mmCIF file of C-alpha atoms in Angstrom:
data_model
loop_
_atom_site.group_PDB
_atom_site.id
_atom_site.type_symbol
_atom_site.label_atom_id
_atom_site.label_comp_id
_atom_site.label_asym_id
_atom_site.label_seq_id
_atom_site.Cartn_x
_atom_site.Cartn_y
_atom_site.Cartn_z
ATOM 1 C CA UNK A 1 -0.686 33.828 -15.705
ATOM 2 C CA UNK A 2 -1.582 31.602 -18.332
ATOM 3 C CA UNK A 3 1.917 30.398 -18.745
ATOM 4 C CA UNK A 4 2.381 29.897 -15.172
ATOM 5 C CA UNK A 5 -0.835 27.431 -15.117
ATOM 6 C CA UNK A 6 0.230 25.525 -18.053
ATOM 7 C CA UNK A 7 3.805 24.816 -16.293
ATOM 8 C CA UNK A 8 1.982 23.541 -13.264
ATOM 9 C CA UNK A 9 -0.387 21.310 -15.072
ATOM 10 C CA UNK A 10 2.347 19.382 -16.990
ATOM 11 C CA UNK A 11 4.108 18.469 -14.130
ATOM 12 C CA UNK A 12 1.187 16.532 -13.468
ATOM 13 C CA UNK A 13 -0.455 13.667 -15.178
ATOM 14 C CA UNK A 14 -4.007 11.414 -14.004
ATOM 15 C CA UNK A 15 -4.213 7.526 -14.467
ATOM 16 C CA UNK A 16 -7.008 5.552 -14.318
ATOM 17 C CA UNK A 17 -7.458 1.679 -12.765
ATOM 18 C CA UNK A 18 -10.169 -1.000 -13.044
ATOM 19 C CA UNK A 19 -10.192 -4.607 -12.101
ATOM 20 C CA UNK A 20 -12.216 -7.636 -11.260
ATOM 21 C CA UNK A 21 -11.914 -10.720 -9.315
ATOM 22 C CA UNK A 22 -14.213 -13.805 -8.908
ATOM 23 C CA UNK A 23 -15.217 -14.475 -5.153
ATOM 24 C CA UNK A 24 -15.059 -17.769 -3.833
ATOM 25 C CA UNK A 25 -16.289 -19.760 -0.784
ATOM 26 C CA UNK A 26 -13.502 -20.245 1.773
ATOM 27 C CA UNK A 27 -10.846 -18.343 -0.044
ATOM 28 C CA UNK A 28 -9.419 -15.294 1.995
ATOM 29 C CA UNK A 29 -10.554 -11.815 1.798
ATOM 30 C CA UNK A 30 -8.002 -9.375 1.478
ATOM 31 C CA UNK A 31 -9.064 -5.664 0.228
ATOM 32 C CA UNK A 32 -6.720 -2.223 0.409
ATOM 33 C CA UNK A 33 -4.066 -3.966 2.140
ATOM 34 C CA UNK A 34 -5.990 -5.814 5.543
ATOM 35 C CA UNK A 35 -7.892 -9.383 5.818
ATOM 36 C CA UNK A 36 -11.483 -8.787 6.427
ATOM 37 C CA UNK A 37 -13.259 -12.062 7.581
ATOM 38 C CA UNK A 38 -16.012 -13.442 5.433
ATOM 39 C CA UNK A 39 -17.201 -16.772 4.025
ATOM 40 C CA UNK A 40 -15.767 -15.700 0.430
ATOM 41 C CA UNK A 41 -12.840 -13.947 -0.916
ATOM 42 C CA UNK A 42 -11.129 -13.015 -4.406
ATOM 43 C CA UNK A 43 -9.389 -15.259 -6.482
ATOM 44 C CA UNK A 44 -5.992 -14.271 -7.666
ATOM 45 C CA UNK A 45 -2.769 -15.589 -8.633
ATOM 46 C CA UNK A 46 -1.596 -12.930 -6.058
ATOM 47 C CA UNK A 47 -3.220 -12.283 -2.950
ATOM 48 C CA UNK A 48 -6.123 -10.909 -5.041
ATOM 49 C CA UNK A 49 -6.701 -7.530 -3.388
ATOM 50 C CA UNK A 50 -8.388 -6.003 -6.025
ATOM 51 C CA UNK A 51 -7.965 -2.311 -4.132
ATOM 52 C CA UNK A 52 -4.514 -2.188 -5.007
ATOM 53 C CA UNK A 53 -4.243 -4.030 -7.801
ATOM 54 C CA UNK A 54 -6.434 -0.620 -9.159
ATOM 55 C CA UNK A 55 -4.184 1.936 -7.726
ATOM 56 C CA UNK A 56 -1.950 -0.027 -9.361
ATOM 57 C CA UNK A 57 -2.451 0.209 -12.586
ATOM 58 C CA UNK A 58 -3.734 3.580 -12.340
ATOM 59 C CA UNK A 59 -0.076 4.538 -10.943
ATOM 60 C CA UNK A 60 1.324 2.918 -13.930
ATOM 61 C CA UNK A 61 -0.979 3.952 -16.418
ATOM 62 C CA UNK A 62 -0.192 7.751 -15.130
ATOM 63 C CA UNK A 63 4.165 7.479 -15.102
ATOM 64 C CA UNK A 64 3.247 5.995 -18.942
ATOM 65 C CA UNK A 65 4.995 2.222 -17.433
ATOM 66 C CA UNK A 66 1.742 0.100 -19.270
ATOM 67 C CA UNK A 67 0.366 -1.932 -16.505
ATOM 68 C CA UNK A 68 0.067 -3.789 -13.440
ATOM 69 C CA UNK A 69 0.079 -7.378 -15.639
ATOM 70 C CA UNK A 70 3.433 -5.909 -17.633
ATOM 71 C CA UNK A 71 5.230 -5.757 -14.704
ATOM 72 C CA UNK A 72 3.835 -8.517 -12.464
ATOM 73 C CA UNK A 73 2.729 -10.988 -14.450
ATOM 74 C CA UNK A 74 -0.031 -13.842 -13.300
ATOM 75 C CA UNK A 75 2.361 -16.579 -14.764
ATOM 76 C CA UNK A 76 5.221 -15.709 -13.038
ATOM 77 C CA UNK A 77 5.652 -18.233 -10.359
ATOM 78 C CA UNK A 78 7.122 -15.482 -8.229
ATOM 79 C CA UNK A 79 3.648 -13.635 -8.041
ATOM 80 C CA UNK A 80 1.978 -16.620 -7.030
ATOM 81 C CA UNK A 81 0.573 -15.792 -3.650
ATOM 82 C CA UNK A 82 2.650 -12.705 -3.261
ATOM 83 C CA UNK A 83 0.968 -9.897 -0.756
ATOM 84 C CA UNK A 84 -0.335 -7.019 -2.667
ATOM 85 C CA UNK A 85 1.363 -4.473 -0.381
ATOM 86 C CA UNK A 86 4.635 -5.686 -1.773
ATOM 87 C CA UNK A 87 3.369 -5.169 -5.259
ATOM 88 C CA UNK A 88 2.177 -1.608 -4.315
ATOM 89 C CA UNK A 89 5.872 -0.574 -3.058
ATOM 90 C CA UNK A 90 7.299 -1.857 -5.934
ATOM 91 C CA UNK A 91 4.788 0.526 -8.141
ATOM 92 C CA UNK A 92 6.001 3.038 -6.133
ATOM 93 C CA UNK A 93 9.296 2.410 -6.802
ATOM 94 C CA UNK A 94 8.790 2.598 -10.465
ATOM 95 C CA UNK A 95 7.154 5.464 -10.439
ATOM 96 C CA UNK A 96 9.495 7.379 -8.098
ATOM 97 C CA UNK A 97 12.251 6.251 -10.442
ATOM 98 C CA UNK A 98 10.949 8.341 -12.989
ATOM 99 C CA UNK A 99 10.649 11.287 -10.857
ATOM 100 C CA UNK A 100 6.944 11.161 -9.664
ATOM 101 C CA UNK A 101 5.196 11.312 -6.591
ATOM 102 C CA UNK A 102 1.655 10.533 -5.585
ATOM 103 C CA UNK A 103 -0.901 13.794 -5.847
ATOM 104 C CA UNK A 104 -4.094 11.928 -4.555
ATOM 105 C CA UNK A 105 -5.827 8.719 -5.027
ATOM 106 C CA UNK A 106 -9.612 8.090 -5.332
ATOM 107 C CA UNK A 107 -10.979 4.919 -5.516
ATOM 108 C CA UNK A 108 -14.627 3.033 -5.359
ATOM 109 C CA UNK A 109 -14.618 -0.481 -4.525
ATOM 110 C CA UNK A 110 -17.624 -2.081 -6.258
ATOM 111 C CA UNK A 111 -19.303 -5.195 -3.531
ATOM 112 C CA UNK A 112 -22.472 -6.595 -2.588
ATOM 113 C CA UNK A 113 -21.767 -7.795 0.917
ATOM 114 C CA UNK A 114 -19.898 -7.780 3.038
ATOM 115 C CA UNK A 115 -20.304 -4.257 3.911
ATOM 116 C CA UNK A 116 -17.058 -2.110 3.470
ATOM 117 C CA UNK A 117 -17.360 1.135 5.480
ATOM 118 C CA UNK A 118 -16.571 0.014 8.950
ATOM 119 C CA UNK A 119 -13.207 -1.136 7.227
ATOM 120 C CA UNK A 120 -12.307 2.005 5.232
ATOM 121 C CA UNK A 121 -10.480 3.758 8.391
ATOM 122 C CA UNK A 122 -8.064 0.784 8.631
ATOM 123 C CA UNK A 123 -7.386 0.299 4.863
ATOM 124 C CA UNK A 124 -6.940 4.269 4.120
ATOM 125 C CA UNK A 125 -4.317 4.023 7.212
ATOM 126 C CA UNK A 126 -3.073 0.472 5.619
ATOM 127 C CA UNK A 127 -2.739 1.802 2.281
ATOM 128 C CA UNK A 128 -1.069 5.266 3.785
ATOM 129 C CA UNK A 129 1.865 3.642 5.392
ATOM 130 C CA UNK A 130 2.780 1.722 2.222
ATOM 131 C CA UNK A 131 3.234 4.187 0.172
ATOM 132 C CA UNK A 132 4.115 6.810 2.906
ATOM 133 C CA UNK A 133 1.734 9.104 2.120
ATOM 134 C CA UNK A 134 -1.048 11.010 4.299
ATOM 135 C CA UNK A 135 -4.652 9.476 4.257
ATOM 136 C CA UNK A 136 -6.118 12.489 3.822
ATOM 137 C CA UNK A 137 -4.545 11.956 0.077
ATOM 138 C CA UNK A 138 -6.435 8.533 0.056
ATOM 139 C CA UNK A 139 -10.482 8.526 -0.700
ATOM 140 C CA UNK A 140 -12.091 4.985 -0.397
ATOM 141 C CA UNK A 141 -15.814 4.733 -1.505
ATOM 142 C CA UNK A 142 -18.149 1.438 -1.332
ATOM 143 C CA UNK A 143 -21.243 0.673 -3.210
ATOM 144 C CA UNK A 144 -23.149 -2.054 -4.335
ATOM 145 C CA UNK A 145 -24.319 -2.674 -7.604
ATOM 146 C CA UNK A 146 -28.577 -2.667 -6.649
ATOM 147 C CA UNK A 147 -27.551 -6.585 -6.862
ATOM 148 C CA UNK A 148 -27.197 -6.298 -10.632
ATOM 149 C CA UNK A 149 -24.557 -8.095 -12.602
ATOM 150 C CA UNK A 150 -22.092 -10.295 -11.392
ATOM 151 C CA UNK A 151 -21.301 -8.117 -8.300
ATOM 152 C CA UNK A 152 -25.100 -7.779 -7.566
ATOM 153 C CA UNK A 153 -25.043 -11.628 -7.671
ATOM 154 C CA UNK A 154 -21.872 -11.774 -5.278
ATOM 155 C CA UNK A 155 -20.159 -13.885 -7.590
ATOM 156 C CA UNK A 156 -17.446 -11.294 -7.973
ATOM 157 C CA UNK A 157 -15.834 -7.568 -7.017
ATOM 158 C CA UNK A 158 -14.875 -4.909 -8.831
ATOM 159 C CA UNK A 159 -12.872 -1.847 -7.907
ATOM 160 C CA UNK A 160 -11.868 1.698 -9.999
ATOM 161 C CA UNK A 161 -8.965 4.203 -9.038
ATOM 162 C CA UNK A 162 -8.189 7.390 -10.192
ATOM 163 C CA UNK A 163 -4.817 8.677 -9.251
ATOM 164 C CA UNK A 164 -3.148 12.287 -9.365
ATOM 165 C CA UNK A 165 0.980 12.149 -9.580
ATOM 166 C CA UNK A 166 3.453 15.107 -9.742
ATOM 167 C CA UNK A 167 6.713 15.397 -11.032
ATOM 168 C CA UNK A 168 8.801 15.424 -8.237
ATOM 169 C CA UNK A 169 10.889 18.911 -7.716
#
């Protein structure tokens, strides 16, 4: 039995994901793949949608590829503006390439306003179509941050992601 647990669990490996962006009056809000309409959003040299720029790196940190700024780098005029989504299928692609698939992704999103729940059904089914998985494999929490720190003080938003993969059969 034991041997037959330890097979399953190294086909598997967990990565983690954390990032930050500045918010800024007039600049457009994208989070988990959709626009949401507010008087700030992130600043980027991408599209700044800090949601997947977590799962991200948490894909990449679990396939052992480094990270999200190794393979799509903020000077690299190509990047500049570039929509997140196509950054996420390109993860995928990496990480497919070296035989993995996506287990299950959990992720908080760290904001003061505006308030993120009413938008969670549309990013989960956002996100889902990307990287052609089921939503059900996609948890999206919200908090604030008791308006402590720089999210408290809406000067910024953070976001964390912890992602299953599996070795593909």
């Amino acid at each position: 039995m034991d041997c037959i647990r330890y097979a399953k669990i190294e086909n598997m490996r967990i990565g983690y994901g954390y990032d930050v962006h500045q918010l800024k009056a007039g600049e457009e809000f994208w989070l988990g793949g959709i626009k949401i309409e507010h008087s700030h959003g992130a600043v980027g040299h991408s599209d700044a949608d800090v949601l997947i720029h977590v799962i991200c790196d948490a894909l990449l940190g679990a396939a052992n590829l480094r990270d999200i700024g190794f393979h799509f780098s903020d000077t690299d005029p190509q990047y500049k503006g570039i929509d997140s989504k196509i950054l996420l299928r390109n993860t995928l692609q990496l990480i497919r390439k070296k035989g993995y698939e996506v287990g299950n992704i959990d992720t908080t999103i760290c904001l003061q306003v505006p308030k993120i729940n009413p938008h969670i059904p549309a990013m989960k089914k956002c996100l889902a179509e990307v990287m052609e998985i089921s939503e059900e494999d996609i948890s999206i929490k919200a908090t604030t941050t008791e308006q402590l720190g720089f999210v408290g003080k809406k000067e910024g938003i953070s976001a964390h992601a912890v992602v299953l993969i599996e070795r593909s059969l």
